[in-house]
């Protein structure tokens, strides 16, 4: 049913730390690897080794340049996957009931056997979280690794989404936002986690942690470092310098 | 947005078909025997059905299209499907009674007309509901779809039917529809993504630091999102397409309608106006999609 649940028991989601993300794309690759062999149809590519490779990915890392008024520009790597919104517009527009939000944990999923591939859900998502599979012709999206997090066949340490498990800089965290004591709730509180495009009124579950303030070299009086001063060398180097000078 | 030919064909043809069905239900005067009634009703139903079938061509799984009738409680696309099938079924009964007995049941016709209008409204709401496309999200969008549906249906009905002076009313309805479309274009020019509440700063949440600019896309190649929603090639000839839309959609049919009225030419000449309007509406619908800007563009350095 594509009507949204009024509330969900858990609100599982991710915290993404833009301060520590190094833009290595390991989460992108591990997401693709896991989801091409897990839940639903494989996550296909077209012309993967050819001139114009293209395919469905559930997680992509964009890179932005942010320029403050009076400081050097900084680079922010920006991983983006489904935000599992409380008011998910992708779910309500679905004509078949293939898209749904689970009342037990808030995960937004697609039943691929019911999806007609009309693409309207992707139009309704402000964030570009949904991509059509070029081979299976059904809509693909982040499942929050629903086939890992409850999977008792794999070691407990692996029962988190593939992107979180693989992140080498701990920029991704997984937990229940309904639990005020959870790691994600505490991180969001402590670091001022925010929503993407709040003006779209989608109420995303996933939160982003802002980059910590950078020290401004100019304000610290360190500008002189940019023009190295050359003083005359002493000792062996001084002798060598003088000897070569005579030869030249 | 990517202008899919199947969806453009669907909105234009179904719009005209349901316009014709609505006018038939409202009792548009039509002489002739059972066979011509049959052909007349077949045209209305046929246009609507042809459009609906074309719309399934852009689906990944057309064989599952029947599933789209289930979610009418939340989905405008589903409502459109349900309304279209219900209206066409009732219209078939209406046409059958008309052919068999010669009676046109007014009460049934009124229900059919309301159903046809609701179907076109539901089609327009598929687009008008999307917060992600500010140019579409407007009350003017349903107004445009309904007005063009009525105008194109009227020109067809007038061409086949027996309403003296129908040509001048066709011209009035067409002028009204284009008036609404000009208002839509004017509003759309002020409803660009760049002027909306969304920006690269709100999309990333990094505006508190400074100006945000995309440095690198996630992948070097194109993807579904860039092809479908960051589509810009369709805008390349926007100026010429807009002129063609007005020429074939407004000027030619208005001149034909006026000529029919002034010279008392046979009413079927209005069908030429209808055909020209279709050509103009294809250009108008192409631009409706191609010029629309989706918020996901903000993540890809485009507008």
XYZ file of C-alpha atoms in Angstrom:
551
model
C 0.000 0.000 0.000
C 1.445 3.324 -1.047
C -0.142 5.315 1.753
C 2.596 6.135 4.251
C 2.533 4.803 7.824
C 1.744 7.595 10.317
C 4.694 6.485 12.417
C 7.167 3.631 12.442
C 8.392 1.581 15.408
C 12.027 2.126 14.510
C 13.468 4.777 12.228
C 16.541 3.077 10.843
C 18.884 5.251 8.853
C 22.360 6.627 8.346
C 24.418 9.497 9.659
C 26.934 10.714 7.090
C 29.852 12.725 8.399
C 30.984 15.252 5.793
C 33.903 16.170 8.063
C 35.596 12.802 7.831
C 34.542 11.541 4.395
C 37.665 11.402 2.246
C 35.823 10.697 -1.017
C 37.423 7.290 -1.598
C 34.216 5.778 -3.073
C 34.713 2.539 -1.085
C 31.085 2.771 0.107
C 29.964 3.156 -3.518
C 31.864 0.066 -4.603
C 30.864 -2.102 -1.659
C 27.219 -1.055 -2.073
C 27.329 -2.084 -5.715
C 29.086 -5.346 -4.897
C 26.628 -6.357 -2.177
C 23.485 -5.257 -3.964
C 24.332 -6.919 -7.242
C 24.269 -10.264 -5.474
C 21.710 -9.674 -2.730
C 18.138 -8.403 -2.531
C 16.239 -8.409 -5.827
C 17.568 -8.382 -9.363
C 21.299 -7.762 -9.939
C 22.357 -4.115 -10.080
C 23.178 -4.005 -13.757
C 25.634 -2.076 -15.881
C 25.540 -1.457 -19.615
C 28.801 -1.393 -21.599
C 30.741 -1.746 -18.342
C 34.140 -2.067 -20.067
C 33.312 -0.084 -23.199
C 33.443 3.536 -24.191
C 30.273 4.699 -22.471
C 29.739 2.676 -19.317
C 26.490 3.351 -17.508
C 24.634 1.544 -14.777
C 22.441 1.631 -11.700
C 24.075 2.622 -8.408
C 22.365 3.061 -5.069
C 25.011 5.258 -3.553
C 27.141 7.866 -5.280
C 29.760 10.300 -4.003
C 29.621 13.834 -5.403
C 32.377 16.352 -4.741
C 31.600 19.989 -4.051
C 33.729 23.077 -3.728
C 32.554 25.480 -1.022
C 33.902 29.018 -1.063
C 33.518 31.151 2.059
C 33.459 34.949 1.757
C 36.916 35.569 3.202
C 38.766 32.258 3.242
C 40.146 29.754 0.740
C 37.714 27.349 -0.917
C 37.347 23.901 0.639
C 36.459 20.558 -0.900
C 33.608 18.499 0.553
C 33.022 14.917 -0.549
C 29.337 14.215 -0.451
C 28.015 10.621 -0.404
C 24.333 10.400 -1.312
C 21.937 7.479 -1.063
C 18.244 7.105 -0.193
C 17.351 9.148 2.907
C 14.378 6.883 3.809
C 12.150 9.950 4.307
C 9.268 9.915 6.789
C 7.143 11.724 4.174
C 8.536 9.860 1.194
C 6.996 11.363 -1.977
C 8.336 8.432 -4.018
C 6.011 6.052 -2.163
C 2.714 7.914 -2.489
C 3.058 8.500 -6.255
C 3.594 4.786 -7.001
C 0.566 3.502 -8.942
C 1.112 -0.204 -8.249
C 2.014 -0.484 -4.587
C 5.526 -1.646 -5.482
C 7.012 1.196 -3.422
C 6.345 1.074 0.276
C 7.648 2.231 3.624
C 7.857 -0.416 6.311
C 5.959 0.392 9.493
C 8.348 -1.684 11.638
C 11.621 0.059 10.787
C 10.837 2.837 8.313
C 12.897 1.380 5.466
C 11.618 2.420 2.013
C 11.670 -0.528 -0.366
C 10.581 -1.537 -3.876
C 8.848 -4.852 -4.523
C 10.531 -5.531 -7.851
C 7.921 -8.075 -8.931
C 5.222 -5.392 -8.786
C 7.210 -2.496 -10.278
C 6.075 -1.518 -13.795
C 9.107 0.720 -14.345
C 7.128 3.921 -14.944
C 9.802 6.056 -13.297
C 7.381 8.408 -11.539
C 8.940 7.671 -8.120
C 12.317 8.820 -9.444
C 10.666 12.026 -10.656
C 9.107 12.558 -7.242
C 12.383 12.127 -5.323
C 14.184 15.473 -4.921
C 17.500 13.760 -4.191
C 17.981 11.386 -7.117
C 18.001 8.380 -4.812
C 16.241 6.045 -7.247
C 17.667 4.714 -10.481
C 16.090 2.463 -13.101
C 17.929 -0.790 -13.624
C 18.975 -0.834 -17.299
C 18.522 -4.595 -17.623
C 15.764 -5.635 -15.190
C 13.773 -2.450 -16.040
C 12.603 -2.017 -12.460
C 13.339 0.795 -10.033
C 16.345 0.284 -7.788
C 17.091 2.043 -4.531
C 19.011 1.710 -1.282
C 17.468 -1.025 0.881
C 19.562 -0.041 3.890
C 20.953 -3.540 3.256
C 17.793 -5.099 4.621
C 19.336 -8.462 3.675
C 22.362 -7.822 5.938
C 21.049 -6.016 8.996
C 18.671 -8.829 10.026
C 20.768 -11.655 8.558
C 21.710 -14.195 11.220
C 23.763 -16.205 8.721
C 26.554 -13.618 8.736
C 28.801 -12.565 11.671
C 27.224 -9.969 13.948
C 29.852 -7.376 13.055
C 28.649 -7.496 9.435
C 24.988 -6.879 10.251
C 25.160 -3.250 9.193
C 24.762 -1.751 5.710
C 27.647 -2.551 3.345
C 28.554 1.139 2.941
C 28.880 1.595 6.716
C 30.843 -1.631 7.156
C 33.413 -0.680 4.537
C 33.963 3.019 5.237
C 37.654 3.389 6.197
C 37.207 6.819 7.789
C 34.071 6.064 9.838
C 32.116 8.678 7.947
C 28.986 6.537 7.867
C 26.989 5.384 10.886
C 23.897 3.189 11.066
C 21.246 3.070 13.779
C 17.726 3.766 15.019
C 16.789 7.447 15.153
C 13.768 6.640 17.332
C 16.145 5.590 20.114
C 17.554 8.741 21.759
C 20.467 6.686 23.139
C 21.522 5.272 19.757
C 24.848 6.231 18.191
C 23.087 8.029 15.345
C 20.847 10.073 17.670
C 23.801 11.070 19.852
C 25.939 11.995 16.830
C 23.120 14.043 15.332
C 22.601 15.909 18.612
C 26.287 16.491 19.288
C 27.299 17.580 15.801
C 24.182 19.370 14.576
C 23.063 16.802 12.016
C 20.807 18.318 9.371
C 18.341 17.416 6.593
C 18.995 17.838 2.872
C 16.553 20.188 1.102
C 14.263 20.714 4.103
C 12.117 22.955 1.861
C 10.871 19.815 0.094
C 9.149 18.740 3.351
C 10.172 15.111 2.879
C 11.425 14.770 6.482
C 14.472 12.609 5.684
C 15.570 10.073 8.306
C 19.230 10.182 7.244
C 21.196 13.092 8.671
C 24.357 14.820 7.465
C 27.011 16.101 9.864
C 28.573 19.396 8.767
C 32.315 19.745 8.175
C 34.047 21.167 11.266
C 35.266 24.769 10.893
C 38.625 25.034 9.167
C 41.435 27.118 10.611
C 41.989 30.126 8.400
C 45.732 30.411 7.567
C 45.469 34.135 6.867
C 43.748 34.821 10.168
C 46.404 32.785 12.011
C 49.161 35.005 10.649
C 50.719 32.125 8.724
C 50.685 33.800 5.331
C 54.495 34.133 5.351
C 54.764 30.354 4.876
C 53.712 30.761 1.297
C 56.937 32.661 0.386
C 59.888 30.577 1.605
C 62.901 32.574 2.786
C 66.340 31.367 1.634
C 69.175 31.866 4.101
C 72.789 31.061 3.201
C 73.603 27.438 4.164
C 76.452 26.636 6.519
C 78.681 23.575 7.187
C 79.202 20.970 4.463
C 76.402 22.350 2.305
C 77.900 25.828 2.600
C 81.313 24.526 1.490
C 79.696 22.595 -1.424
C 77.708 25.650 -2.432
C 80.843 27.818 -2.462
C 82.901 25.135 -4.290
C 80.294 24.721 -7.051
C 79.981 28.492 -7.277
C 83.751 28.702 -8.045
C 83.519 25.971 -10.702
C 80.564 27.662 -12.379
C 13.072 16.473 -17.986
C 13.426 13.923 -20.751
C 10.606 14.351 -23.294
C 9.405 10.786 -23.956
C 7.594 10.609 -27.305
C 5.154 8.006 -25.976
C 4.093 10.276 -23.104
C 3.771 13.324 -25.384
C 1.602 11.310 -27.797
C -0.428 10.011 -24.861
C -1.215 13.399 -23.307
C -2.145 15.011 -26.652
C -4.211 12.142 -28.074
C -5.926 11.065 -24.876
C -6.650 14.707 -24.092
C -8.436 15.136 -27.432
C -10.209 11.783 -27.080
C -11.554 12.527 -23.606
C -12.495 16.053 -24.721
C -14.550 14.553 -27.538
C -16.072 11.969 -25.172
C -17.041 14.700 -22.696
C -18.715 16.794 -25.407
C -20.556 13.718 -26.705
C -21.792 12.967 -23.209
C -22.965 16.558 -22.848
C -25.118 16.018 -25.957
C -23.136 17.672 -28.752
C -25.584 17.628 -31.725
C -24.850 14.804 -34.116
C -27.063 13.600 -36.959
C -26.625 10.471 -38.998
C -27.450 6.806 -38.640
C -26.220 4.094 -36.311
C -23.091 3.506 -38.382
C -21.943 7.119 -38.260
C -22.744 7.246 -34.526
C -20.596 4.150 -34.134
C -17.710 5.689 -36.065
C -18.059 8.968 -34.186
C -17.917 7.250 -30.789
C -15.114 5.016 -32.008
C -13.038 8.100 -32.794
C -13.422 9.480 -29.247
C -12.819 6.144 -27.584
C -10.089 5.228 -30.060
C -8.079 8.395 -29.461
C -8.327 7.919 -25.688
C -7.362 4.242 -25.903
C -4.530 4.882 -28.405
C -3.067 7.409 -25.997
C -3.379 5.041 -23.038
C -1.709 2.232 -24.983
C 1.091 4.571 -26.099
C 1.659 5.539 -22.466
C 2.514 1.936 -21.628
C 5.397 2.022 -24.144
C 7.564 4.022 -21.774
C 7.077 1.445 -19.007
C 9.853 -0.992 -18.158
C 7.220 -3.731 -17.748
C 4.097 -2.931 -19.821
C 2.764 -6.438 -19.111
C 2.300 -5.419 -15.475
C 0.391 -2.215 -16.312
C -2.824 -3.627 -14.818
C -1.238 -3.302 -11.384
C -1.491 0.475 -11.758
C -5.227 0.348 -10.987
C -4.633 -0.539 -7.340
C -3.250 2.557 -5.584
C -5.925 5.179 -6.325
C -5.938 6.198 -2.651
C -2.558 7.916 -2.897
C -1.391 7.981 -6.513
C -2.597 10.343 -9.262
C -1.213 7.974 -11.896
C -3.354 5.185 -10.488
C -6.404 7.486 -10.251
C -5.923 8.398 -13.885
C -5.884 4.740 -14.905
C -9.011 3.901 -12.879
C -10.875 6.994 -14.122
C -9.898 6.319 -17.744
C -11.128 2.727 -17.712
C -14.336 3.602 -15.806
C -15.101 6.501 -18.163
C -14.421 4.443 -21.286
C -16.642 1.606 -20.005
C -19.538 3.960 -19.264
C -19.003 5.686 -22.604
C -19.212 2.321 -24.369
C -22.591 1.686 -22.706
C -23.733 5.218 -23.624
C -22.674 4.703 -27.256
C -24.302 1.280 -27.408
C -27.668 2.597 -26.155
C -27.400 5.524 -28.583
C -26.740 3.208 -31.522
C -29.442 0.672 -30.622
C -32.276 2.986 -29.586
C -31.273 6.388 -30.920
C -31.647 7.776 -27.371
C -28.881 9.748 -25.742
C -29.236 9.268 -21.994
C -28.475 12.660 -20.486
C -27.793 11.397 -16.963
C -25.339 8.793 -18.238
C -23.802 11.340 -20.594
C -23.231 13.746 -17.705
C -21.450 11.031 -15.701
C -19.322 10.202 -18.755
C -18.460 13.903 -19.235
C -17.508 14.275 -15.560
C -15.398 11.113 -15.762
C -13.612 12.343 -18.880
C -12.868 15.709 -17.274
C -11.590 13.992 -14.112
C -9.345 11.707 -16.182
C -7.677 14.671 -17.897
C -7.400 16.425 -14.526
C -5.729 13.331 -13.029
C -3.261 13.232 -15.938
C -2.295 16.832 -15.287
C -1.967 16.207 -11.542
C 0.711 13.554 -12.201
C 2.888 16.530 -13.141
C 1.337 19.310 -11.071
C 1.852 17.316 -7.836
C 5.651 17.167 -8.148
C 7.443 19.522 -5.760
C 10.658 18.544 -7.495
C 9.701 20.391 -10.710
C 8.711 23.962 -9.749
C 7.551 24.862 -13.279
C 4.928 22.091 -13.192
C 3.733 22.576 -9.638
C 0.962 25.043 -10.304
C -2.826 25.264 -10.608
C -2.228 26.474 -14.157
C -1.025 22.995 -15.184
C -4.450 21.280 -14.800
C -6.048 24.359 -16.375
C -3.825 24.015 -19.465
C -4.496 20.288 -19.845
C -8.264 20.691 -19.426
C -8.475 23.694 -21.757
C -6.518 22.014 -24.566
C -8.496 18.797 -24.098
C -11.750 20.746 -24.503
C -10.510 22.805 -27.477
C -9.124 19.828 -29.415
C -12.226 17.741 -28.586
C -14.462 20.608 -29.734
C -12.728 20.988 -33.106
C -13.158 17.235 -33.725
C -16.783 17.231 -32.559
C -17.554 20.318 -34.643
C -15.935 18.773 -37.717
C -18.073 15.631 -37.498
C -21.173 16.939 -35.748
C -24.074 19.183 -36.702
C -23.800 22.321 -34.654
C -24.244 25.460 -36.746
C -21.611 28.035 -35.871
C -19.486 25.472 -34.024
C -16.393 26.886 -35.723
C -16.558 30.219 -33.960
C -16.970 28.487 -30.597
C -13.969 26.349 -31.475
C -11.994 29.531 -32.061
C -13.175 30.962 -28.716
C -12.241 27.787 -26.802
C -8.878 27.646 -28.554
C -8.139 31.292 -27.810
C -9.075 30.653 -24.175
C -6.778 27.610 -24.008
C -3.863 29.568 -25.455
C -4.562 32.439 -23.076
C -4.202 29.980 -20.191
C -1.056 28.507 -21.761
C 0.495 31.960 -22.105
C -0.205 32.496 -18.400
C 1.416 29.115 -17.721
C 4.507 30.098 -19.736
C 4.679 33.434 -17.960
C 4.501 31.766 -14.558
C 6.993 29.073 -15.619
C 9.514 31.760 -16.555
C 9.280 33.011 -12.951
C 9.283 29.490 -11.472
C 12.741 28.412 -12.579
C 14.675 26.116 -10.258
C 17.232 28.910 -9.845
C 14.592 31.149 -8.265
C 13.084 28.437 -6.040
C 13.814 27.723 -2.399
C 16.181 24.951 -3.512
C 19.805 25.624 -4.416
C 23.128 23.788 -4.351
C 23.429 25.228 -0.831
C 20.134 23.721 0.422
C 20.769 20.474 -1.487
C 24.072 19.925 0.308
C 23.346 21.854 3.510
C 26.752 23.523 3.085
C 25.476 27.061 2.516
C 26.498 28.006 6.068
C 30.130 27.814 4.941
C 29.816 29.643 1.644
C 28.953 29.371 -2.011
C 28.568 25.760 -3.188
C 29.682 24.571 -6.631
C 29.918 21.052 -8.024
C 33.557 20.091 -8.495
C 33.201 16.486 -9.655
C 30.245 14.353 -10.654
C 30.119 10.906 -9.011
C 30.977 9.174 -12.272
C 32.480 10.492 -15.497
C 29.664 9.071 -17.636
C 25.945 9.744 -17.815
C 23.445 7.852 -15.679
C 19.678 7.337 -15.441
C 19.273 10.531 -13.442
C 21.219 12.738 -15.840
C 19.448 11.265 -18.864
C 15.982 11.448 -17.340
C 16.071 14.585 -15.202
C 19.157 16.610 -16.019
C 18.220 16.317 -19.699
C 19.079 19.478 -21.599
C 19.370 18.553 -25.268
C 15.597 18.912 -25.674
C 15.886 22.603 -24.769
C 18.292 23.367 -27.586
C 15.595 24.410 -30.060
C 13.146 25.793 -27.495
C 12.679 29.125 -29.275
C 11.787 27.672 -32.667
C 9.594 24.962 -31.084
C 7.636 27.579 -29.180
C 7.002 29.493 -32.410
C 5.933 26.273 -34.169
C 3.591 25.460 -31.276
C 1.892 28.844 -31.566
C 1.809 28.731 -35.394
C 0.277 25.255 -35.739
C -1.526 25.177 -32.399
C -3.056 28.655 -32.419
C -2.705 30.727 -35.580
C -3.555 28.092 -38.227
C -6.573 26.560 -36.415
C -7.895 30.010 -35.496
C -7.680 31.112 -39.122
C -9.378 27.936 -40.311
C -12.159 28.334 -37.738
C -12.679 31.973 -38.670
C -12.740 31.100 -42.386
C -15.353 28.386 -41.807
C -17.489 30.839 -39.860
C -17.158 33.736 -42.319
C -17.506 31.795 -45.572
C -20.055 29.257 -44.335
C -17.726 26.500 -45.530
C -18.717 22.943 -44.570
C -18.022 22.112 -40.938
C -15.727 19.191 -41.762
C -13.090 21.738 -42.815
C -12.636 22.242 -39.053
C -10.903 18.853 -38.999
C -7.967 20.576 -40.702
C -7.897 22.949 -37.720
C -7.937 19.933 -35.373
C -5.016 18.256 -37.185
C -2.980 21.451 -37.098
C -3.762 21.835 -33.387
C -2.453 18.304 -32.766
C 0.829 19.211 -34.474
C 1.076 22.386 -32.391
C 0.282 20.507 -29.176
C 3.068 17.992 -29.854
C 5.523 20.894 -29.848
C 3.857 22.450 -26.791
C 4.026 19.141 -24.847
C 7.636 18.554 -25.928
C 8.562 21.889 -24.355
C 6.465 21.113 -21.261
C 8.869 18.264 -20.545
C 12.112 19.497 -22.093
C 12.076 22.897 -20.370
C 11.150 21.521 -16.933
C 13.974 21.625 -14.399
C 14.233 18.962 -11.696
C 15.781 19.565 -8.288
C 18.192 16.632 -8.700
C 20.035 18.823 -11.249
C 21.406 20.711 -8.251
C 23.525 17.660 -7.385
C 24.849 17.507 -10.933
C 25.951 21.108 -11.393
C 23.066 21.965 -13.700
C 19.775 23.704 -13.472
